[in-house]
Amino acid sequence: MTEAGEEEVDSTPPGVAYVQTINLDGESNLKTRYAKQETMPTLGEALAGVIKCERPNRNLYGFLATVDLDGRRAVSLGPSNIVLRGCDLKNTAWAIGVVVYTGRDTKVMLNSYGSKRSRLETHMNRETIMLAVVLFLLCAIVSLLADIWLGDHGDELGVIPFFRKRDFSVKDDPDATYNWYGMGAEVAFTFMKSVITFQVMIPISLYISMEIIRVG
């Protein structure tokens, strides 16, 4: 499949062709494409020239090019002079054109290449991965600082609040302690608590909102 710029004539007397772009942008109304007045009087086989157009891009509504006819005059071309790949020719029996983009260089392929996700979803996925990495680094830093703090205050953990190992509620046993799993376990617990504390950095609700909007 190709994208053809209408440089010549078509079957409609004033040089107008009608196309439907529902496969590209979802619009079912007919759009007009015009043949250049400079090329209409000449038959396709007798017309010679050089087309200079912009590099392939994703913009479905823009096209910039010029055609040098017989090396003497330059005629400008725009979006109204090109029929994109995926368009349907309507109310027009035939049209003569020249191919300007083919294969993966066509606009429809550039917009669907690699993934069918929108650019917003791709950008959001990338941002979410970056936030997850930041969250992991932040929790790792908190856990490292907790390990350093526990190491510096190891002798005080028997009575210090929130890390107290001794259970003073048991009067019969002065050496009674709470369930103490060791310093390594406390660091692991600190990491998990940090994940719970900072998990609001990951915008999970944004995905849900986008899906609801899409359904709507």
mmCIF file of C-alpha atoms in Angstrom:
data_model
loop_
_atom_site.group_PDB
_atom_site.id
_atom_site.type_symbol
_atom_site.label_atom_id
_atom_site.label_comp_id
_atom_site.label_asym_id
_atom_site.label_seq_id
_atom_site.Cartn_x
_atom_site.Cartn_y
_atom_site.Cartn_z
ATOM 1 C CA MET A 1 0.000 0.000 0.000
ATOM 2 C CA THR A 2 1.191 3.483 -0.748
ATOM 3 C CA GLU A 3 0.347 7.132 -0.292
ATOM 4 C CA ALA A 4 -0.198 8.982 -3.535
ATOM 5 C CA GLY A 5 -0.016 12.674 -4.104
ATOM 6 C CA GLU A 6 -2.608 13.743 -6.669
ATOM 7 C CA GLU A 7 -0.500 15.507 -9.219
ATOM 8 C CA GLU A 8 -2.672 14.912 -12.215
ATOM 9 C CA VAL A 9 -6.322 14.511 -13.161
ATOM 10 C CA ASP A 10 -9.263 12.507 -11.919
ATOM 11 C CA SER A 11 -12.679 11.528 -13.217
ATOM 12 C CA THR A 12 -14.497 14.496 -11.671
ATOM 13 C CA PRO A 13 -14.690 17.394 -14.167
ATOM 14 C CA PRO A 14 -13.383 20.167 -11.847
ATOM 15 C CA GLY A 15 -10.467 17.993 -10.687
ATOM 16 C CA VAL A 16 -11.947 17.051 -7.313
ATOM 17 C CA ALA A 17 -11.801 13.615 -5.700
ATOM 18 C CA TYR A 18 -13.689 12.556 -2.581
ATOM 19 C CA VAL A 19 -12.080 10.329 0.041
ATOM 20 C CA GLN A 20 -13.214 8.813 3.321
ATOM 21 C CA THR A 21 -10.682 8.709 6.177
ATOM 22 C CA ILE A 22 -12.633 6.591 8.658
ATOM 23 C CA ASN A 23 -9.772 4.088 8.841
ATOM 24 C CA LEU A 24 -7.362 6.847 9.861
ATOM 25 C CA ASP A 25 -9.183 9.241 12.173
ATOM 26 C CA GLY A 26 -12.636 7.672 12.588
ATOM 27 C CA GLU A 27 -14.416 10.410 10.648
ATOM 28 C CA SER A 28 -16.999 9.093 8.189
ATOM 29 C CA ASN A 29 -17.678 12.339 6.331
ATOM 30 C CA LEU A 30 -16.205 12.736 2.864
ATOM 31 C CA LYS A 31 -13.195 14.962 2.374
ATOM 32 C CA THR A 32 -12.141 16.625 -0.856
ATOM 33 C CA ARG A 33 -8.804 16.226 -2.561
ATOM 34 C CA TYR A 34 -7.887 18.477 -5.447
ATOM 35 C CA ALA A 35 -5.767 17.999 -8.540
ATOM 36 C CA LYS A 36 -3.402 20.851 -9.301
ATOM 37 C CA GLN A 37 -4.545 23.059 -12.142
ATOM 38 C CA GLU A 38 -1.035 22.987 -13.624
ATOM 39 C CA THR A 39 -1.168 19.228 -14.149
ATOM 40 C CA MET A 40 -4.761 18.765 -15.322
ATOM 41 C CA PRO A 41 -4.286 19.651 -19.009
ATOM 42 C CA THR A 42 -1.480 17.111 -19.444
ATOM 43 C CA LEU A 43 -1.991 13.372 -19.749
ATOM 44 C CA GLY A 44 -0.347 11.235 -17.114
ATOM 45 C CA GLU A 45 2.055 9.526 -19.512
ATOM 46 C CA ALA A 46 3.270 12.856 -20.899
ATOM 47 C CA LEU A 47 3.772 14.635 -17.564
ATOM 48 C CA ALA A 48 7.342 14.812 -16.249
ATOM 49 C CA GLY A 49 8.682 16.425 -13.098
ATOM 50 C CA VAL A 50 10.464 16.017 -9.761
ATOM 51 C CA ILE A 51 8.640 15.959 -6.411
ATOM 52 C CA LYS A 52 10.430 17.278 -3.312
ATOM 53 C CA CYS A 53 8.502 16.469 -0.146
ATOM 54 C CA GLU A 54 9.098 16.491 3.595
ATOM 55 C CA ARG A 55 10.498 13.490 5.419
ATOM 56 C CA PRO A 56 7.987 10.839 6.541
ATOM 57 C CA ASN A 57 6.175 11.845 9.738
ATOM 58 C CA ARG A 58 3.075 10.938 11.775
ATOM 59 C CA ASN A 59 1.072 14.081 11.108
ATOM 60 C CA LEU A 60 -2.093 12.964 9.325
ATOM 61 C CA TYR A 61 -3.238 16.498 8.627
ATOM 62 C CA GLY A 62 -0.072 18.036 7.227
ATOM 63 C CA PHE A 63 1.919 17.634 4.039
ATOM 64 C CA LEU A 64 4.476 19.963 2.470
ATOM 65 C CA ALA A 65 5.988 19.395 -0.955
ATOM 66 C CA THR A 66 6.731 20.995 -4.280
ATOM 67 C CA VAL A 67 6.812 19.550 -7.770
ATOM 68 C CA ASP A 68 9.099 20.893 -10.483
ATOM 69 C CA LEU A 69 7.337 20.531 -13.805
ATOM 70 C CA ASP A 70 9.651 20.137 -16.769
ATOM 71 C CA GLY A 71 12.384 21.815 -14.730
ATOM 72 C CA ARG A 72 10.891 25.276 -15.320
ATOM 73 C CA ARG A 73 8.256 25.924 -12.668
ATOM 74 C CA ALA A 74 7.643 24.790 -9.088
ATOM 75 C CA VAL A 75 4.135 23.993 -7.907
ATOM 76 C CA SER A 76 3.418 23.760 -4.190
ATOM 77 C CA LEU A 77 1.538 20.783 -2.752
ATOM 78 C CA GLY A 78 -0.414 20.538 0.495
ATOM 79 C CA PRO A 79 -2.673 18.209 2.498
ATOM 80 C CA SER A 80 -5.492 18.711 -0.018
ATOM 81 C CA ASN A 81 -3.348 17.182 -2.769
ATOM 82 C CA ILE A 82 -2.457 13.864 -1.154
ATOM 83 C CA VAL A 83 -4.432 10.667 -0.609
ATOM 84 C CA LEU A 84 -3.109 8.766 2.388
ATOM 85 C CA ARG A 85 -2.852 5.043 2.724
ATOM 86 C CA GLY A 86 -6.058 3.696 4.281
ATOM 87 C CA CYS A 87 -8.352 6.220 2.589
ATOM 88 C CA ASP A 88 -11.290 5.053 0.481
ATOM 89 C CA LEU A 89 -12.033 6.790 -2.812
ATOM 90 C CA LYS A 90 -15.724 7.768 -2.897
ATOM 91 C CA ASN A 91 -17.948 9.192 -5.647
ATOM 92 C CA THR A 92 -14.908 9.199 -7.932
ATOM 93 C CA ALA A 93 -14.432 6.571 -10.606
ATOM 94 C CA TRP A 94 -10.672 7.010 -10.983
ATOM 95 C CA ALA A 95 -7.763 9.275 -10.181
ATOM 96 C CA ILE A 96 -4.199 9.423 -11.458
ATOM 97 C CA GLY A 97 -1.415 10.116 -8.976
ATOM 98 C CA VAL A 98 2.201 9.452 -8.118
ATOM 99 C CA VAL A 99 3.454 7.573 -5.069
ATOM 100 C CA VAL A 100 5.399 9.618 -2.518
ATOM 101 C CA TYR A 101 5.541 7.291 0.537
ATOM 102 C CA THR A 102 5.556 3.502 0.663
ATOM 103 C CA GLY A 103 5.694 0.749 3.263
ATOM 104 C CA ARG A 104 6.652 1.845 6.767
ATOM 105 C CA ASP A 105 7.101 5.436 5.617
ATOM 106 C CA THR A 106 3.353 5.917 5.203
ATOM 107 C CA LYS A 107 1.632 7.948 7.903
ATOM 108 C CA VAL A 108 -0.705 5.168 8.996
ATOM 109 C CA MET A 109 2.230 2.802 9.533
ATOM 110 C CA LEU A 110 4.216 5.421 11.435
ATOM 111 C CA ASN A 111 1.258 5.944 13.770
ATOM 112 C CA SER A 112 0.736 2.230 14.408
ATOM 113 C CA TYR A 113 4.336 0.981 14.286
ATOM 114 C CA GLY A 114 5.556 -1.027 17.278
ATOM 115 C CA SER A 115 2.488 -0.830 19.491
ATOM 116 C CA LYS A 116 -1.181 -0.046 19.316
ATOM 117 C CA ARG A 117 -1.022 1.927 22.558
ATOM 118 C CA SER A 118 -1.441 5.655 22.322
ATOM 119 C CA ARG A 119 1.474 7.985 22.864
ATOM 120 C CA LEU A 120 -0.143 9.110 26.137
ATOM 121 C CA GLU A 121 -0.195 5.536 27.448
ATOM 122 C CA THR A 122 3.403 4.974 26.365
ATOM 123 C CA HIS A 123 4.500 8.184 28.076
ATOM 124 C CA MET A 124 2.543 7.302 31.215
ATOM 125 C CA ASN A 125 4.064 3.805 31.354
ATOM 126 C CA ARG A 126 7.546 5.274 31.079
ATOM 127 C CA GLU A 127 6.829 7.796 33.835
ATOM 128 C CA THR A 128 5.402 5.060 36.079
ATOM 129 C CA ILE A 129 8.527 2.928 35.666
ATOM 130 C CA MET A 130 10.682 5.932 36.551
ATOM 131 C CA LEU A 131 8.573 6.583 39.658
ATOM 132 C CA ALA A 132 8.865 2.923 40.667
ATOM 133 C CA VAL A 133 12.662 3.161 40.425
ATOM 134 C CA VAL A 134 12.631 6.345 42.526
ATOM 135 C CA LEU A 135 10.369 4.616 45.068
ATOM 136 C CA PHE A 136 12.744 1.660 45.321
ATOM 137 C CA LEU A 137 15.776 3.915 45.774
ATOM 138 C CA LEU A 138 13.977 5.976 48.407
ATOM 139 C CA CYS A 139 12.965 2.874 50.386
ATOM 140 C CA ALA A 140 16.486 1.498 50.074
ATOM 141 C CA ILE A 141 17.938 4.746 51.459
ATOM 142 C CA VAL A 142 15.479 4.691 54.377
ATOM 143 C CA SER A 143 16.371 1.058 55.114
ATOM 144 C CA LEU A 144 20.095 1.847 54.975
ATOM 145 C CA LEU A 145 19.685 4.746 57.379
ATOM 146 C CA ALA A 146 17.609 2.519 59.673
ATOM 147 C CA ASP A 147 20.384 -0.081 59.645
ATOM 148 C CA ILE A 148 22.942 2.568 60.557
ATOM 149 C CA TRP A 149 20.732 3.892 63.340
ATOM 150 C CA LEU A 150 20.101 0.424 64.778
ATOM 151 C CA GLY A 151 23.818 -0.258 64.710
ATOM 152 C CA ASP A 152 24.609 2.959 66.594
ATOM 153 C CA HIS A 153 21.911 2.358 69.208
ATOM 154 C CA GLY A 154 22.219 -1.384 69.564
ATOM 155 C CA ASP A 155 22.912 -1.154 73.290
ATOM 156 C CA GLU A 156 19.797 0.903 73.923
ATOM 157 C CA LEU A 157 17.293 -1.255 72.043
ATOM 158 C CA GLY A 158 16.272 -2.979 75.269
ATOM 159 C CA VAL A 159 14.502 0.097 76.581
ATOM 160 C CA ILE A 160 14.210 2.595 73.709
ATOM 161 C CA PRO A 161 10.598 3.263 72.592
ATOM 162 C CA PHE A 162 9.292 1.582 69.407
ATOM 163 C CA PHE A 163 12.331 -0.748 69.352
ATOM 164 C CA ARG A 164 12.102 -2.015 72.968
ATOM 165 C CA LYS A 165 12.969 -5.664 73.284
ATOM 166 C CA ARG A 166 12.265 -6.093 77.001
ATOM 167 C CA ASP A 167 8.697 -6.778 78.091
ATOM 168 C CA PHE A 168 8.180 -5.005 81.390
ATOM 169 C CA SER A 169 4.581 -6.197 81.684
ATOM 170 C CA VAL A 170 5.789 -9.658 82.780
ATOM 171 C CA LYS A 171 6.709 -9.080 86.394
ATOM 172 C CA ASP A 172 7.655 -12.674 87.132
ATOM 173 C CA ASP A 173 10.390 -12.732 84.465
ATOM 174 C CA PRO A 174 12.648 -9.641 84.407
ATOM 175 C CA ASP A 175 14.372 -10.930 81.262
ATOM 176 C CA ALA A 176 11.169 -11.341 79.257
ATOM 177 C CA THR A 177 11.362 -9.888 75.734
ATOM 178 C CA TYR A 178 9.050 -9.205 72.829
ATOM 179 C CA ASN A 179 9.362 -11.136 69.579
ATOM 180 C CA TRP A 180 12.680 -9.788 68.334
ATOM 181 C CA TYR A 181 13.741 -11.147 64.959
ATOM 182 C CA GLY A 182 17.130 -9.534 64.758
ATOM 183 C CA MET A 183 18.523 -6.405 63.188
ATOM 184 C CA GLY A 184 18.358 -7.769 59.624
ATOM 185 C CA ALA A 185 14.644 -8.505 59.954
ATOM 186 C CA GLU A 186 14.047 -5.025 61.380
ATOM 187 C CA VAL A 187 15.751 -3.510 58.333
ATOM 188 C CA ALA A 188 13.561 -5.634 56.035
ATOM 189 C CA PHE A 189 10.457 -4.546 57.964
ATOM 190 C CA THR A 190 11.578 -0.927 57.626
ATOM 191 C CA PHE A 191 11.882 -1.372 53.852
ATOM 192 C CA MET A 192 8.372 -2.793 53.590
ATOM 193 C CA LYS A 193 6.943 -0.052 55.811
ATOM 194 C CA SER A 194 8.654 2.517 53.601
ATOM 195 C CA VAL A 195 7.030 0.998 50.525
ATOM 196 C CA ILE A 196 3.623 1.317 52.195
ATOM 197 C CA THR A 197 4.376 4.883 53.250
ATOM 198 C CA PHE A 198 5.656 6.124 49.890
ATOM 199 C CA GLN A 199 3.487 3.999 47.564
ATOM 200 C CA VAL A 200 1.317 7.058 46.826
ATOM 201 C CA MET A 201 4.053 8.091 44.377
ATOM 202 C CA ILE A 202 2.781 5.420 41.955
ATOM 203 C CA PRO A 203 -0.335 6.839 40.221
ATOM 204 C CA ILE A 204 -2.350 3.619 40.037
ATOM 205 C CA SER A 205 -5.605 5.594 40.141
ATOM 206 C CA LEU A 206 -4.532 7.388 36.957
ATOM 207 C CA TYR A 207 -4.771 4.135 35.002
ATOM 208 C CA ILE A 208 -8.259 3.514 36.382
ATOM 209 C CA SER A 209 -9.343 7.054 35.498
ATOM 210 C CA MET A 210 -8.054 6.679 31.935
ATOM 211 C CA GLU A 211 -9.924 3.403 31.476
ATOM 212 C CA ILE A 212 -13.149 4.942 32.794
ATOM 213 C CA ILE A 213 -12.768 7.910 30.443
ATOM 214 C CA ARG A 214 -12.077 5.562 27.532
ATOM 215 C CA VAL A 215 -15.193 3.512 28.274
ATOM 216 C CA GLY A 216 -17.209 6.734 28.561
#
